[in-house]
Amino acid sequence: MANLSLRKPMDQLLTEVDDPERSLKKTLGPANLIALGIGAIIGAGLFVRTAAAAANNAGPSVTLGFVIAAVGCAFAGLCYAEFASMIPVAGSAYTYSYATMGELVAWIIGWDLVLEYGIGAATVGIAWSEYLNKLLEFLPGSPTVPYAWCHSPFEVLRDATGAVVSHGIMNVPALFIILALSLLLIRGMRESAFVNGLIVIAKVAIVILVIITGWHFINPANHNPYIPAPTTVVDSQGVAHHFGGIRGLLGAAGVVFFAFIGFDAVSTAAQESHNPKRDMPIGILGSLAICTVLYILFAHVLTGIATVQDFRTAGREASVAYAITKYMAGYGWLAKLVTVAILAGFSSVILVMLMGQSRVFFSMSRDGLVPKVFSEVHPRYRTPWKSNLLFFVFVGSFAAFIPGDIVGDMTSIGTLFAFILVCAGVWILRVRDPGLHREFRTPLVPLVPILGILVCAAMIFGLGWPNWLRLGIWLVVGLVIYFGYSRHHSKLRASAR
């Protein structure tokens, strides 16, 4: 059990950046990174989780949930920006933790990031499947995907009387989109970034269009009361949620927190950035600021157009298209346009999350904590292609066989835990090595890291005990792997013997 806090030397981390045999191709500038961040941020969180949080947690005050989540992300984002400018190496929070808090904590955070990126990609893949069916409904004569083949085995379709009329078997569309984007990532980051840039422009334009046109259809009655009285609601899967009051707000913040996942994925591309010390803070904070404003406005409009009951029943899936079709007469064309843009937007989110996941395990593999296959680089494309294929199998399995609400909440709690460790890491490193050169410095340390830890912990509290239990089980599995394999194959530990 000795040396569990063994830390990776900073000079070794920085040396790896310049190793041509182990480096990734540098193709990204600040504009690419901001687009990468927006590409990951605006997606399922906004178009799917907003309605889920309104239905199960906060009603129209889901906008305040976005504010709480944004505050937590801003504190964490400032900490991420300092680390990313100081340690421009692929791996994100895993790499930062290895340099500040030691190997065991680094392993925990690396394993935890699978919840953020891998399970997050599965969540968005499931949402992509929902909107694909909505698009097929809009196309005359086009067959839709049968319920059994676009839902997990744990989901059932009920009629108006509550009788079960169909059982889910496998979510085939979700599996398909994850495969397609995994193959694109293998092809290369330049091509992936170009495709992502086009998608970002389209979906940001659609979000703005919905805000502008939908504003005139807001029904003030839907915003009254803005913060519902505390009560409990049971969702379609039979899970009870705190609705209204402060518990409802914290729960909503934890649910819609998924909507902000992505700005930290920018940091995983540090090794593929032209000038990471300058570009990382710009990419992280720029994408976060732009998306926060759009989120609050969008949530206000969506909850003003449709009712909370809509989001609990017929409008639970593809909620944005449903609200437009039902309440915005004469705007059927917008519902169709939104559906196409959302499908494209979801694709970019999955792309960035799969990229982030493979880059985290790329770093862990180079350190010996996971098998070498995860860091094998394609001789032509210079991408971790075997890692992409392995994570297709893993992520695709979750997307095909687990309900979206479950994987979405697992993603949120895993990311919140990662943010807490990053905030703590900045504080620890300031105390341990205050003279280290920092291109970007988090302001008001330790106040900002402490506030980041507290806000993220409050959102974890709001997600409730089922998600605490899932996180606990996940971490126990990770510790078994660490003590059974990683600790014995650690290159840093071997060099210290």
Tab-separated table of C-alpha atoms in Angstrom:
chain	number	residue	atom	x	y	z
A	1	MET	CA	0.000	0.000	0.000
A	2	ALA	CA	3.062	2.246	0.069
A	3	ASN	CA	3.621	5.069	-2.387
A	4	LEU	CA	-0.039	5.369	-3.421
A	5	SER	CA	0.571	9.121	-3.565
A	6	LEU	CA	3.522	8.771	-5.964
A	7	ARG	CA	3.333	11.802	-8.264
A	8	LYS	CA	4.429	12.140	-11.862
A	9	PRO	CA	7.176	14.815	-12.132
A	10	MET	CA	6.159	17.943	-14.013
A	11	ASP	CA	9.293	17.927	-16.166
A	12	GLN	CA	8.496	14.370	-17.300
A	13	LEU	CA	4.990	15.439	-18.328
A	14	LEU	CA	6.302	18.341	-20.357
A	15	THR	CA	9.002	16.179	-22.000
A	16	GLU	CA	6.309	13.844	-23.328
A	17	VAL	CA	4.777	16.717	-25.280
A	18	ASP	CA	7.844	16.937	-27.529
A	19	ASP	CA	8.403	13.191	-28.006
A	20	PRO	CA	7.684	12.604	-31.746
A	21	GLU	CA	7.076	8.899	-31.212
A	22	ARG	CA	4.431	9.461	-28.546
A	23	SER	CA	2.915	12.771	-29.602
A	24	LEU	CA	-0.300	13.522	-31.441
A	25	LYS	CA	-0.568	15.735	-34.510
A	26	LYS	CA	-0.896	19.485	-33.744
A	27	THR	CA	-3.788	20.817	-35.836
A	28	LEU	CA	-6.002	22.932	-33.540
A	29	GLY	CA	-6.049	26.705	-32.907
A	30	PRO	CA	-8.151	28.794	-30.461
A	31	ALA	CA	-11.129	29.052	-32.849
A	32	ASN	CA	-11.072	25.269	-33.338
A	33	LEU	CA	-10.993	24.757	-29.575
A	34	ILE	CA	-13.908	27.116	-28.898
A	35	ALA	CA	-15.885	25.341	-31.626
A	36	LEU	CA	-14.830	21.998	-30.120
A	37	GLY	CA	-16.132	23.135	-26.738
A	38	ILE	CA	-19.421	24.460	-28.109
A	39	GLY	CA	-19.731	21.304	-30.168
A	40	ALA	CA	-19.576	19.228	-26.997
A	41	ILE	CA	-21.584	21.552	-24.764
A	42	ILE	CA	-24.664	22.301	-26.870
A	43	GLY	CA	-26.413	19.013	-27.408
A	44	ALA	CA	-28.366	16.460	-25.417
A	45	GLY	CA	-28.063	18.495	-22.226
A	46	LEU	CA	-29.958	21.390	-23.746
A	47	PHE	CA	-32.359	19.558	-26.039
A	48	VAL	CA	-33.168	16.572	-23.784
A	49	ARG	CA	-32.062	17.093	-20.186
A	50	THR	CA	-33.790	20.495	-19.952
A	51	ALA	CA	-37.190	18.847	-20.319
A	52	ALA	CA	-36.231	16.022	-17.933
A	53	ALA	CA	-35.162	18.490	-15.233
A	54	ALA	CA	-38.327	20.559	-15.704
A	55	ALA	CA	-40.538	17.466	-15.466
A	56	ASN	CA	-38.878	15.741	-12.519
A	57	ASN	CA	-37.147	18.454	-10.491
A	58	ALA	CA	-37.828	22.151	-10.904
A	59	GLY	CA	-40.576	23.019	-13.391
A	60	PRO	CA	-39.935	26.430	-14.998
A	61	SER	CA	-37.215	27.229	-12.454
A	62	VAL	CA	-34.952	24.850	-14.377
A	63	THR	CA	-33.416	28.119	-15.627
A	64	LEU	CA	-32.131	28.700	-12.084
A	65	GLY	CA	-30.756	25.158	-12.182
A	66	PHE	CA	-28.758	26.216	-15.236
A	67	VAL	CA	-27.461	29.237	-13.310
A	68	ILE	CA	-26.304	27.046	-10.409
A	69	ALA	CA	-24.674	24.582	-12.794
A	70	ALA	CA	-22.994	27.420	-14.712
A	71	VAL	CA	-21.546	28.879	-11.517
A	72	GLY	CA	-20.051	25.513	-10.583
A	73	CYS	CA	-18.690	25.108	-14.111
A	74	ALA	CA	-17.187	28.605	-14.086
A	75	PHE	CA	-15.212	27.868	-10.917
A	76	ALA	CA	-14.103	24.497	-12.266
A	77	GLY	CA	-13.387	26.027	-15.691
A	78	LEU	CA	-10.972	28.555	-14.189
A	79	CYS	CA	-9.141	25.686	-12.487
A	80	TYR	CA	-9.115	23.625	-15.699
A	81	ALA	CA	-7.727	26.617	-17.607
A	82	GLU	CA	-4.772	26.961	-15.215
A	83	PHE	CA	-3.938	23.264	-15.454
A	84	ALA	CA	-4.403	23.088	-19.231
A	85	SER	CA	-2.101	26.068	-19.841
A	86	MET	CA	0.494	24.659	-17.438
A	87	ILE	CA	0.329	20.959	-18.407
A	88	PRO	CA	-0.444	20.841	-22.161
A	89	VAL	CA	-0.695	17.046	-22.297
A	90	ALA	CA	-3.565	14.826	-23.417
A	91	GLY	CA	-5.488	13.347	-20.510
A	92	SER	CA	-7.380	16.226	-18.922
A	93	ALA	CA	-8.132	15.854	-15.203
A	94	TYR	CA	-6.350	12.495	-15.071
A	95	THR	CA	-3.023	14.064	-16.046
A	96	TYR	CA	-3.521	17.023	-13.705
A	97	SER	CA	-4.288	14.720	-10.778
A	98	TYR	CA	-1.222	12.575	-11.489
A	99	ALA	CA	1.003	15.644	-11.171
A	100	THR	CA	-0.639	17.007	-8.028
A	101	MET	CA	-2.315	14.305	-5.935
A	102	GLY	CA	-0.559	11.107	-6.932
A	103	GLU	CA	-1.159	7.888	-8.822
A	104	LEU	CA	-4.100	6.497	-6.856
A	105	VAL	CA	-6.129	9.691	-7.150
A	106	ALA	CA	-5.097	9.923	-10.821
A	107	TRP	CA	-6.403	6.429	-11.429
A	108	ILE	CA	-9.673	7.224	-9.651
A	109	ILE	CA	-10.190	10.344	-11.749
A	110	GLY	CA	-9.209	8.572	-14.981
A	111	TRP	CA	-11.665	5.785	-14.234
A	112	ASP	CA	-14.278	8.359	-13.243
A	113	LEU	CA	-13.820	10.187	-16.548
A	114	VAL	CA	-15.181	7.105	-18.309
A	115	LEU	CA	-18.525	8.143	-16.787
A	116	GLU	CA	-18.148	11.626	-18.236
A	117	TYR	CA	-16.940	10.856	-21.738
A	118	GLY	CA	-17.813	7.226	-22.434
A	119	ILE	CA	-21.204	7.065	-20.701
A	120	GLY	CA	-21.855	10.663	-21.789
A	121	ALA	CA	-21.430	9.654	-25.424
A	122	ALA	CA	-23.885	6.801	-24.844
A	123	THR	CA	-26.427	9.237	-23.366
A	124	VAL	CA	-26.245	11.493	-26.394
A	125	GLY	CA	-26.400	8.493	-28.728
A	126	ILE	CA	-29.718	7.533	-27.120
A	127	ALA	CA	-31.010	11.092	-27.559
A	128	TRP	CA	-29.862	11.002	-31.209
A	129	SER	CA	-32.013	7.897	-31.679
A	130	GLU	CA	-35.077	9.683	-30.251
A	131	TYR	CA	-34.750	12.620	-32.623
A	132	LEU	CA	-34.060	10.355	-35.596
A	133	ASN	CA	-37.476	8.792	-35.108
A	134	LYS	CA	-39.033	12.242	-34.803
A	135	LEU	CA	-37.428	13.228	-38.116
A	136	LEU	CA	-38.733	10.068	-39.772
A	137	GLU	CA	-42.240	10.955	-38.554
A	138	PHE	CA	-41.952	14.284	-40.374
A	139	LEU	CA	-41.056	12.629	-43.687
A	140	PRO	CA	-44.190	11.451	-45.581
A	141	GLY	CA	-44.185	7.724	-46.243
A	142	SER	CA	-40.968	7.181	-44.342
A	143	PRO	CA	-40.946	4.157	-41.999
A	144	THR	CA	-40.014	4.806	-38.372
A	145	VAL	CA	-37.798	2.557	-36.307
A	146	PRO	CA	-39.999	0.141	-34.300
A	147	TYR	CA	-40.094	0.817	-30.554
A	148	ALA	CA	-38.370	-2.496	-29.792
A	149	TRP	CA	-35.335	-1.546	-31.909
A	150	CYS	CA	-34.821	2.023	-30.640
A	151	HIS	CA	-35.194	1.400	-26.881
A	152	SER	CA	-33.336	-0.610	-24.240
A	153	PRO	CA	-34.627	-3.890	-22.771
A	154	PHE	CA	-35.476	-1.997	-19.555
A	155	GLU	CA	-38.062	0.242	-21.252
A	156	VAL	CA	-41.688	-0.439	-22.159
A	157	LEU	CA	-44.326	1.407	-24.180
A	158	ARG	CA	-47.729	1.812	-22.534
A	159	ASP	CA	-51.078	2.862	-23.982
A	160	ALA	CA	-53.496	5.394	-22.469
A	161	THR	CA	-54.790	2.788	-19.991
A	162	GLY	CA	-51.298	1.949	-18.765
A	163	ALA	CA	-51.162	-1.453	-20.445
A	164	VAL	CA	-47.799	-2.485	-21.920
A	165	VAL	CA	-47.967	-2.638	-25.718
A	166	SER	CA	-44.278	-3.059	-26.571
A	167	HIS	CA	-40.938	-3.946	-24.958
A	168	GLY	CA	-37.554	-2.498	-25.897
A	169	ILE	CA	-34.905	-4.899	-27.196
A	170	MET	CA	-31.960	-2.865	-28.473
A	171	ASN	CA	-31.298	0.743	-29.502
A	172	VAL	CA	-29.932	0.175	-33.003
A	173	PRO	CA	-29.778	3.849	-34.197
A	174	ALA	CA	-27.733	4.828	-31.126
A	175	LEU	CA	-25.288	2.025	-31.837
A	176	PHE	CA	-25.016	3.075	-35.483
A	177	ILE	CA	-24.140	6.743	-34.846
A	178	ILE	CA	-21.484	5.803	-32.287
A	179	LEU	CA	-19.857	3.452	-34.805
A	180	ALA	CA	-19.894	6.069	-37.574
A	181	LEU	CA	-18.283	8.742	-35.410
A	182	SER	CA	-15.709	6.343	-33.979
A	183	LEU	CA	-14.569	5.632	-37.543
A	184	LEU	CA	-14.404	9.385	-38.274
A	185	LEU	CA	-12.189	9.920	-35.232
A	186	ILE	CA	-9.850	7.196	-36.430
A	187	ARG	CA	-9.523	9.079	-39.726
A	188	GLY	CA	-8.056	12.110	-37.948
A	189	MET	CA	-8.621	15.210	-35.811
A	190	ARG	CA	-8.310	17.662	-38.715
A	191	GLU	CA	-11.223	16.058	-40.532
A	192	SER	CA	-13.165	15.667	-37.282
A	193	ALA	CA	-12.611	19.318	-36.318
A	194	PHE	CA	-13.761	20.500	-39.776
A	195	VAL	CA	-16.985	18.485	-39.608
A	196	ASN	CA	-17.527	19.652	-36.026
A	197	GLY	CA	-17.081	23.312	-37.029
A	198	LEU	CA	-19.825	23.105	-39.664
A	199	ILE	CA	-22.193	21.427	-37.207
A	200	VAL	CA	-21.504	24.016	-34.484
A	201	ILE	CA	-22.479	26.880	-36.801
A	202	ALA	CA	-25.731	25.110	-37.720
A	203	LYS	CA	-26.870	24.214	-34.227
A	204	VAL	CA	-26.010	27.572	-32.637
A	205	ALA	CA	-28.060	29.244	-35.384
A	206	ILE	CA	-30.984	26.915	-34.621
A	207	VAL	CA	-30.808	27.602	-30.885
A	208	ILE	CA	-30.918	31.341	-31.534
A	209	LEU	CA	-33.792	30.893	-34.002
A	210	VAL	CA	-35.843	28.925	-31.454
A	211	ILE	CA	-35.220	31.586	-28.792
A	212	ILE	CA	-36.285	34.436	-31.083
A	213	THR	CA	-39.367	32.787	-32.606
A	214	GLY	CA	-40.450	30.937	-29.467
A	215	TRP	CA	-40.346	34.050	-27.289
A	216	HIS	CA	-43.655	35.209	-28.807
A	217	PHE	CA	-45.347	31.918	-27.859
A	218	ILE	CA	-44.468	31.971	-24.158
A	219	ASN	CA	-47.547	31.434	-21.998
A	220	PRO	CA	-46.995	33.274	-18.668
A	221	ALA	CA	-49.196	30.683	-16.921
A	222	ASN	CA	-46.532	28.051	-17.589
A	223	HIS	CA	-44.079	30.064	-15.481
A	224	ASN	CA	-46.430	30.353	-12.501
A	225	PRO	CA	-45.351	29.388	-9.897
A	226	TYR	CA	-41.799	29.812	-11.063
A	227	ILE	CA	-40.394	27.770	-8.172
A	228	PRO	CA	-42.960	25.037	-7.389
A	229	ALA	CA	-43.748	24.047	-3.810
A	230	PRO	CA	-41.697	21.058	-2.564
A	231	THR	CA	-43.188	17.670	-3.374
A	232	THR	CA	-42.205	14.324	-4.884
A	233	VAL	CA	-42.801	13.006	-8.413
A	234	VAL	CA	-42.253	9.518	-9.814
A	235	ASP	CA	-40.881	9.241	-13.361
A	236	SER	CA	-41.788	6.718	-16.074
A	237	GLN	CA	-39.157	4.274	-14.748
A	238	GLY	CA	-40.687	4.345	-11.256
A	239	VAL	CA	-37.898	6.476	-9.707
A	240	ALA	CA	-38.960	9.137	-7.160
A	241	HIS	CA	-37.534	12.687	-7.462
A	242	HIS	CA	-37.633	15.745	-5.220
A	243	PHE	CA	-39.702	18.322	-7.135
A	244	GLY	CA	-39.749	22.029	-6.295
A	245	GLY	CA	-38.077	23.933	-3.479
A	246	ILE	CA	-34.339	23.965	-2.876
A	247	ARG	CA	-33.977	20.182	-3.264
A	248	GLY	CA	-35.697	20.416	-6.635
A	249	LEU	CA	-33.405	23.255	-7.736
A	250	LEU	CA	-30.271	21.354	-6.719
A	251	GLY	CA	-31.613	18.227	-8.414
A	252	ALA	CA	-32.315	20.218	-11.602
A	253	ALA	CA	-28.803	21.696	-11.465
A	254	GLY	CA	-27.344	18.203	-11.195
A	255	VAL	CA	-29.450	16.964	-14.126
A	256	VAL	CA	-28.815	19.909	-16.472
A	257	PHE	CA	-25.168	19.930	-15.435
A	258	PHE	CA	-24.894	17.331	-18.178
A	259	ALA	CA	-25.574	20.228	-20.549
A	260	PHE	CA	-22.253	21.858	-19.636
A	261	ILE	CA	-20.105	18.796	-20.094
A	262	GLY	CA	-17.775	19.570	-22.945
A	263	PHE	CA	-15.733	22.613	-22.024
A	264	ASP	CA	-13.347	20.358	-20.109
A	265	ALA	CA	-13.152	18.034	-23.125
A	266	VAL	CA	-11.245	20.888	-24.770
A	267	SER	CA	-8.417	20.241	-22.316
A	268	THR	CA	-8.024	16.659	-23.541
A	269	ALA	CA	-6.915	18.083	-26.899
A	270	ALA	CA	-4.036	20.070	-25.373
A	271	GLN	CA	-1.430	17.955	-27.137
A	272	GLU	CA	-3.093	18.622	-30.499
A	273	SER	CA	-3.177	22.409	-30.020
A	274	HIS	CA	-0.710	24.717	-31.786
A	275	ASN	CA	-0.124	26.858	-28.667
A	276	PRO	CA	-1.814	25.193	-25.692
A	277	LYS	CA	-0.580	27.688	-23.079
A	278	ARG	CA	-2.489	30.443	-24.867
A	279	ASP	CA	-5.247	28.502	-26.584
A	280	MET	CA	-6.484	26.266	-23.743
A	281	PRO	CA	-7.907	29.050	-21.502
A	282	ILE	CA	-9.476	30.724	-24.543
A	283	GLY	CA	-11.130	27.491	-25.673
A	284	ILE	CA	-12.380	26.444	-22.237
A	285	LEU	CA	-13.701	29.742	-20.892
A	286	GLY	CA	-14.877	31.070	-24.260
A	287	SER	CA	-17.058	28.071	-25.047
A	288	LEU	CA	-18.459	28.018	-21.497
A	289	ALA	CA	-19.433	31.716	-21.550
A	290	ILE	CA	-21.187	31.546	-24.931
A	291	CYS	CA	-23.187	28.452	-24.035
A	292	THR	CA	-24.318	29.670	-20.610
A	293	VAL	CA	-26.135	32.661	-22.065
A	294	LEU	CA	-27.821	30.545	-24.743
A	295	TYR	CA	-28.875	27.906	-22.198
A	296	ILE	CA	-30.684	30.248	-19.849
A	297	LEU	CA	-32.601	31.913	-22.684
A	298	PHE	CA	-33.467	28.593	-24.338
A	299	ALA	CA	-34.732	27.001	-21.105
A	300	HIS	CA	-36.875	30.049	-20.358
A	301	VAL	CA	-38.500	29.832	-23.789
A	302	LEU	CA	-39.014	26.056	-23.785
A	303	THR	CA	-40.668	25.966	-20.344
A	304	GLY	CA	-42.813	28.930	-21.339
A	305	ILE	CA	-44.106	27.277	-24.518
A	306	ALA	CA	-44.977	23.832	-23.104
A	307	THR	CA	-46.235	22.666	-19.711
A	308	VAL	CA	-44.446	20.530	-17.147
A	309	GLN	CA	-47.048	17.824	-17.765
A	310	ASP	CA	-46.101	17.794	-21.450
A	311	PHE	CA	-42.513	16.984	-20.494
A	312	ARG	CA	-43.720	14.127	-18.274
A	313	THR	CA	-45.903	12.470	-20.907
A	314	ALA	CA	-46.044	12.767	-24.703
A	315	GLY	CA	-43.283	15.402	-24.862
A	316	ARG	CA	-40.780	13.413	-22.821
A	317	GLU	CA	-38.872	12.335	-25.945
A	318	ALA	CA	-37.812	14.881	-28.601
A	319	SER	CA	-39.253	17.593	-26.345
A	320	VAL	CA	-38.220	20.608	-28.434
A	321	ALA	CA	-39.824	19.342	-31.638
A	322	TYR	CA	-42.912	18.312	-29.646
A	323	ALA	CA	-43.325	21.770	-28.073
A	324	ILE	CA	-42.994	23.543	-31.416
A	325	THR	CA	-45.411	21.199	-33.185
A	326	LYS	CA	-48.080	21.419	-30.466
A	327	TYR	CA	-47.944	25.083	-29.438
A	328	MET	CA	-46.355	27.097	-32.273
A	329	ALA	CA	-48.972	27.063	-35.030
A	330	GLY	CA	-47.532	27.701	-38.472
A	331	TYR	CA	-44.020	26.741	-37.422
A	332	GLY	CA	-44.040	23.084	-38.408
A	333	TRP	CA	-41.107	23.843	-40.695
A	334	LEU	CA	-39.130	24.986	-37.648
A	335	ALA	CA	-39.801	21.695	-35.852
A	336	LYS	CA	-38.384	19.833	-38.839
A	337	LEU	CA	-35.391	22.157	-39.123
A	338	VAL	CA	-34.720	21.897	-35.391
A	339	THR	CA	-34.841	18.110	-35.557
A	340	VAL	CA	-32.271	17.989	-38.358
A	341	ALA	CA	-30.017	20.476	-36.551
A	342	ILE	CA	-30.343	18.589	-33.270
A	343	LEU	CA	-29.352	15.342	-34.966
A	344	ALA	CA	-26.280	17.060	-36.378
A	345	GLY	CA	-25.609	18.708	-33.022
A	346	PHE	CA	-25.819	15.451	-31.150
A	347	SER	CA	-23.352	13.990	-33.616
A	348	SER	CA	-20.777	16.645	-32.769
A	349	VAL	CA	-21.270	16.058	-29.043
A	350	ILE	CA	-20.687	12.323	-29.425
A	351	LEU	CA	-17.635	13.066	-31.582
A	352	VAL	CA	-16.007	15.251	-28.921
A	353	MET	CA	-16.854	12.897	-26.054
A	354	LEU	CA	-15.433	9.878	-27.873
A	355	MET	CA	-12.336	11.938	-28.639
A	356	GLY	CA	-11.985	12.924	-24.987
A	357	GLN	CA	-12.396	9.342	-23.800
A	358	SER	CA	-9.762	7.917	-26.124
A	359	ARG	CA	-7.292	10.705	-25.203
A	360	VAL	CA	-7.682	10.072	-21.465
A	361	PHE	CA	-6.957	6.355	-21.884
A	362	PHE	CA	-4.148	7.268	-24.327
A	363	SER	CA	-2.404	9.009	-21.421
A	364	MET	CA	-3.258	6.279	-18.904
A	365	SER	CA	-1.886	3.641	-21.266
A	366	ARG	CA	1.394	5.494	-21.741
A	367	ASP	CA	1.724	5.485	-17.961
A	368	GLY	CA	1.109	1.725	-17.844
A	369	LEU	CA	-2.140	1.974	-15.862
A	370	VAL	CA	-4.195	0.419	-18.668
A	371	PRO	CA	-2.990	-1.958	-21.421
A	372	LYS	CA	-0.684	-0.698	-24.187
A	373	VAL	CA	-3.367	-1.161	-26.847
A	374	PHE	CA	-5.009	2.106	-25.737
A	375	SER	CA	-1.944	4.166	-26.728
A	376	GLU	CA	-1.090	2.513	-30.027
A	377	VAL	CA	-1.142	5.238	-32.694
A	378	HIS	CA	-2.156	4.598	-36.297
A	379	PRO	CA	0.974	4.848	-38.495
A	380	ARG	CA	-0.755	7.048	-41.066
A	381	TYR	CA	-3.507	8.967	-39.258
A	382	ARG	CA	-1.584	9.441	-35.961
A	383	THR	CA	-4.712	8.717	-33.917
A	384	PRO	CA	-5.258	6.128	-31.120
A	385	TRP	CA	-7.342	3.968	-33.434
A	386	LYS	CA	-7.459	0.760	-31.404
A	387	SER	CA	-8.641	2.731	-28.386
A	388	ASN	CA	-11.439	4.248	-30.502
A	389	LEU	CA	-12.567	0.783	-31.604
A	390	LEU	CA	-12.536	-0.635	-28.081
A	391	PHE	CA	-14.537	2.286	-26.745
A	392	PHE	CA	-17.031	1.881	-29.561
A	393	VAL	CA	-17.807	-1.568	-28.149
A	394	PHE	CA	-18.060	-0.241	-24.580
A	395	VAL	CA	-20.021	2.941	-25.317
A	396	GLY	CA	-22.189	1.202	-27.906
A	397	SER	CA	-23.213	-1.424	-25.351
A	398	PHE	CA	-24.476	1.214	-22.927
A	399	ALA	CA	-26.261	3.121	-25.707
A	400	ALA	CA	-27.945	-0.014	-27.010
A	401	PHE	CA	-29.035	-1.616	-23.749
A	402	ILE	CA	-29.395	1.012	-20.945
A	403	PRO	CA	-32.130	3.745	-20.630
A	404	GLY	CA	-31.086	7.351	-21.303
A	405	ASP	CA	-32.116	8.769	-17.910
A	406	ILE	CA	-29.869	6.333	-16.041
A	407	VAL	CA	-26.766	6.881	-18.157
A	408	GLY	CA	-27.362	10.646	-18.182
A	409	ASP	CA	-27.357	10.938	-14.395
A	410	MET	CA	-24.311	8.650	-14.167
A	411	THR	CA	-22.505	11.034	-16.507
A	412	SER	CA	-23.429	14.085	-14.424
A	413	ILE	CA	-22.310	12.659	-11.084
A	414	GLY	CA	-19.073	11.326	-12.559
A	415	THR	CA	-18.230	14.698	-14.059
A	416	LEU	CA	-19.059	16.588	-10.860
A	417	PHE	CA	-16.710	14.311	-8.943
A	418	ALA	CA	-13.981	14.973	-11.528
A	419	PHE	CA	-14.483	18.734	-11.209
A	420	ILE	CA	-14.131	18.539	-7.421
A	421	LEU	CA	-10.749	16.835	-7.784
A	422	VAL	CA	-9.540	19.367	-10.371
A	423	CYS	CA	-10.478	22.278	-8.083
A	424	ALA	CA	-8.673	20.593	-5.195
A	425	GLY	CA	-5.655	19.939	-7.431
A	426	VAL	CA	-5.156	23.610	-8.295
A	427	TRP	CA	-5.231	24.529	-4.615
A	428	ILE	CA	-2.818	21.730	-3.664
A	429	LEU	CA	-0.328	22.623	-6.403
A	430	ARG	CA	-0.362	26.317	-5.458
A	431	VAL	CA	0.668	25.323	-1.933
A	432	ARG	CA	3.111	22.568	-2.945
A	433	ASP	CA	4.832	24.365	-5.850
A	434	PRO	CA	3.948	28.095	-5.848
A	435	GLY	CA	6.897	29.021	-8.074
A	436	LEU	CA	5.851	26.840	-11.010
A	437	HIS	CA	5.284	28.848	-14.198
A	438	ARG	CA	1.586	29.315	-14.921
A	439	GLU	CA	0.622	30.909	-18.237
A	440	PHE	CA	-2.928	31.374	-16.898
A	441	ARG	CA	-3.582	31.753	-13.159
A	442	THR	CA	-6.910	30.954	-11.518
A	443	PRO	CA	-7.922	34.107	-9.608
A	444	LEU	CA	-8.604	34.228	-5.862
A	445	VAL	CA	-7.066	30.890	-4.891
A	446	PRO	CA	-8.097	29.184	-2.615
A	447	LEU	CA	-11.522	30.883	-2.697
A	448	VAL	CA	-12.398	29.898	-6.284
A	449	PRO	CA	-11.402	26.217	-5.867
A	450	ILE	CA	-13.281	26.004	-2.545
A	451	LEU	CA	-16.422	27.505	-4.089
A	452	GLY	CA	-16.102	25.116	-7.043
A	453	ILE	CA	-15.886	22.147	-4.667
A	454	LEU	CA	-18.898	23.309	-2.631
A	455	VAL	CA	-21.166	24.008	-5.624
A	456	CYS	CA	-20.300	20.710	-7.321
A	457	ALA	CA	-20.818	18.811	-4.049
A	458	ALA	CA	-24.242	20.468	-3.656
A	459	MET	CA	-25.239	19.270	-7.131
A	460	ILE	CA	-24.075	15.733	-6.292
A	461	PHE	CA	-26.286	15.920	-3.189
A	462	GLY	CA	-29.223	16.966	-5.377
A	463	LEU	CA	-28.860	13.927	-7.660
A	464	GLY	CA	-29.986	11.609	-4.858
A	465	TRP	CA	-28.883	8.311	-3.342
A	466	PRO	CA	-29.433	6.024	-6.399
A	467	ASN	CA	-26.743	7.971	-8.247
A	468	TRP	CA	-24.468	8.061	-5.187
A	469	LEU	CA	-24.752	4.274	-5.089
A	470	ARG	CA	-23.949	3.922	-8.815
A	471	LEU	CA	-20.898	6.159	-8.422
A	472	GLY	CA	-19.765	4.155	-5.393
A	473	ILE	CA	-20.073	0.836	-7.229
A	474	TRP	CA	-18.232	2.257	-10.245
A	475	LEU	CA	-15.354	3.489	-8.071
A	476	VAL	CA	-15.116	0.128	-6.251
A	477	VAL	CA	-14.797	-1.656	-9.609
A	478	GLY	CA	-12.087	0.843	-10.578
A	479	LEU	CA	-10.141	0.240	-7.377
A	480	VAL	CA	-10.246	-3.518	-7.964
A	481	ILE	CA	-8.727	-2.968	-11.426
A	482	TYR	CA	-6.099	-0.594	-10.018
A	483	PHE	CA	-4.857	-2.925	-7.299
A	484	GLY	CA	-5.210	-5.990	-9.516
A	485	TYR	CA	-3.508	-4.632	-12.669
A	486	SER	CA	-2.572	-0.946	-12.839
A	487	ARG	CA	-0.441	-0.736	-9.723
A	488	HIS	CA	1.740	-3.614	-10.932
A	489	HIS	CA	2.191	-2.175	-14.448
A	490	SER	CA	2.766	1.474	-13.513
A	491	LYS	CA	5.826	2.819	-15.360
A	492	LEU	CA	6.307	5.569	-12.778
A	493	ARG	CA	6.270	3.028	-9.946
A	494	ALA	CA	8.712	0.796	-11.830
A	495	SER	CA	11.162	3.676	-12.318
A	496	ALA	CA	10.934	4.567	-8.619
A	497	ARG	CA	11.937	1.067	-7.453
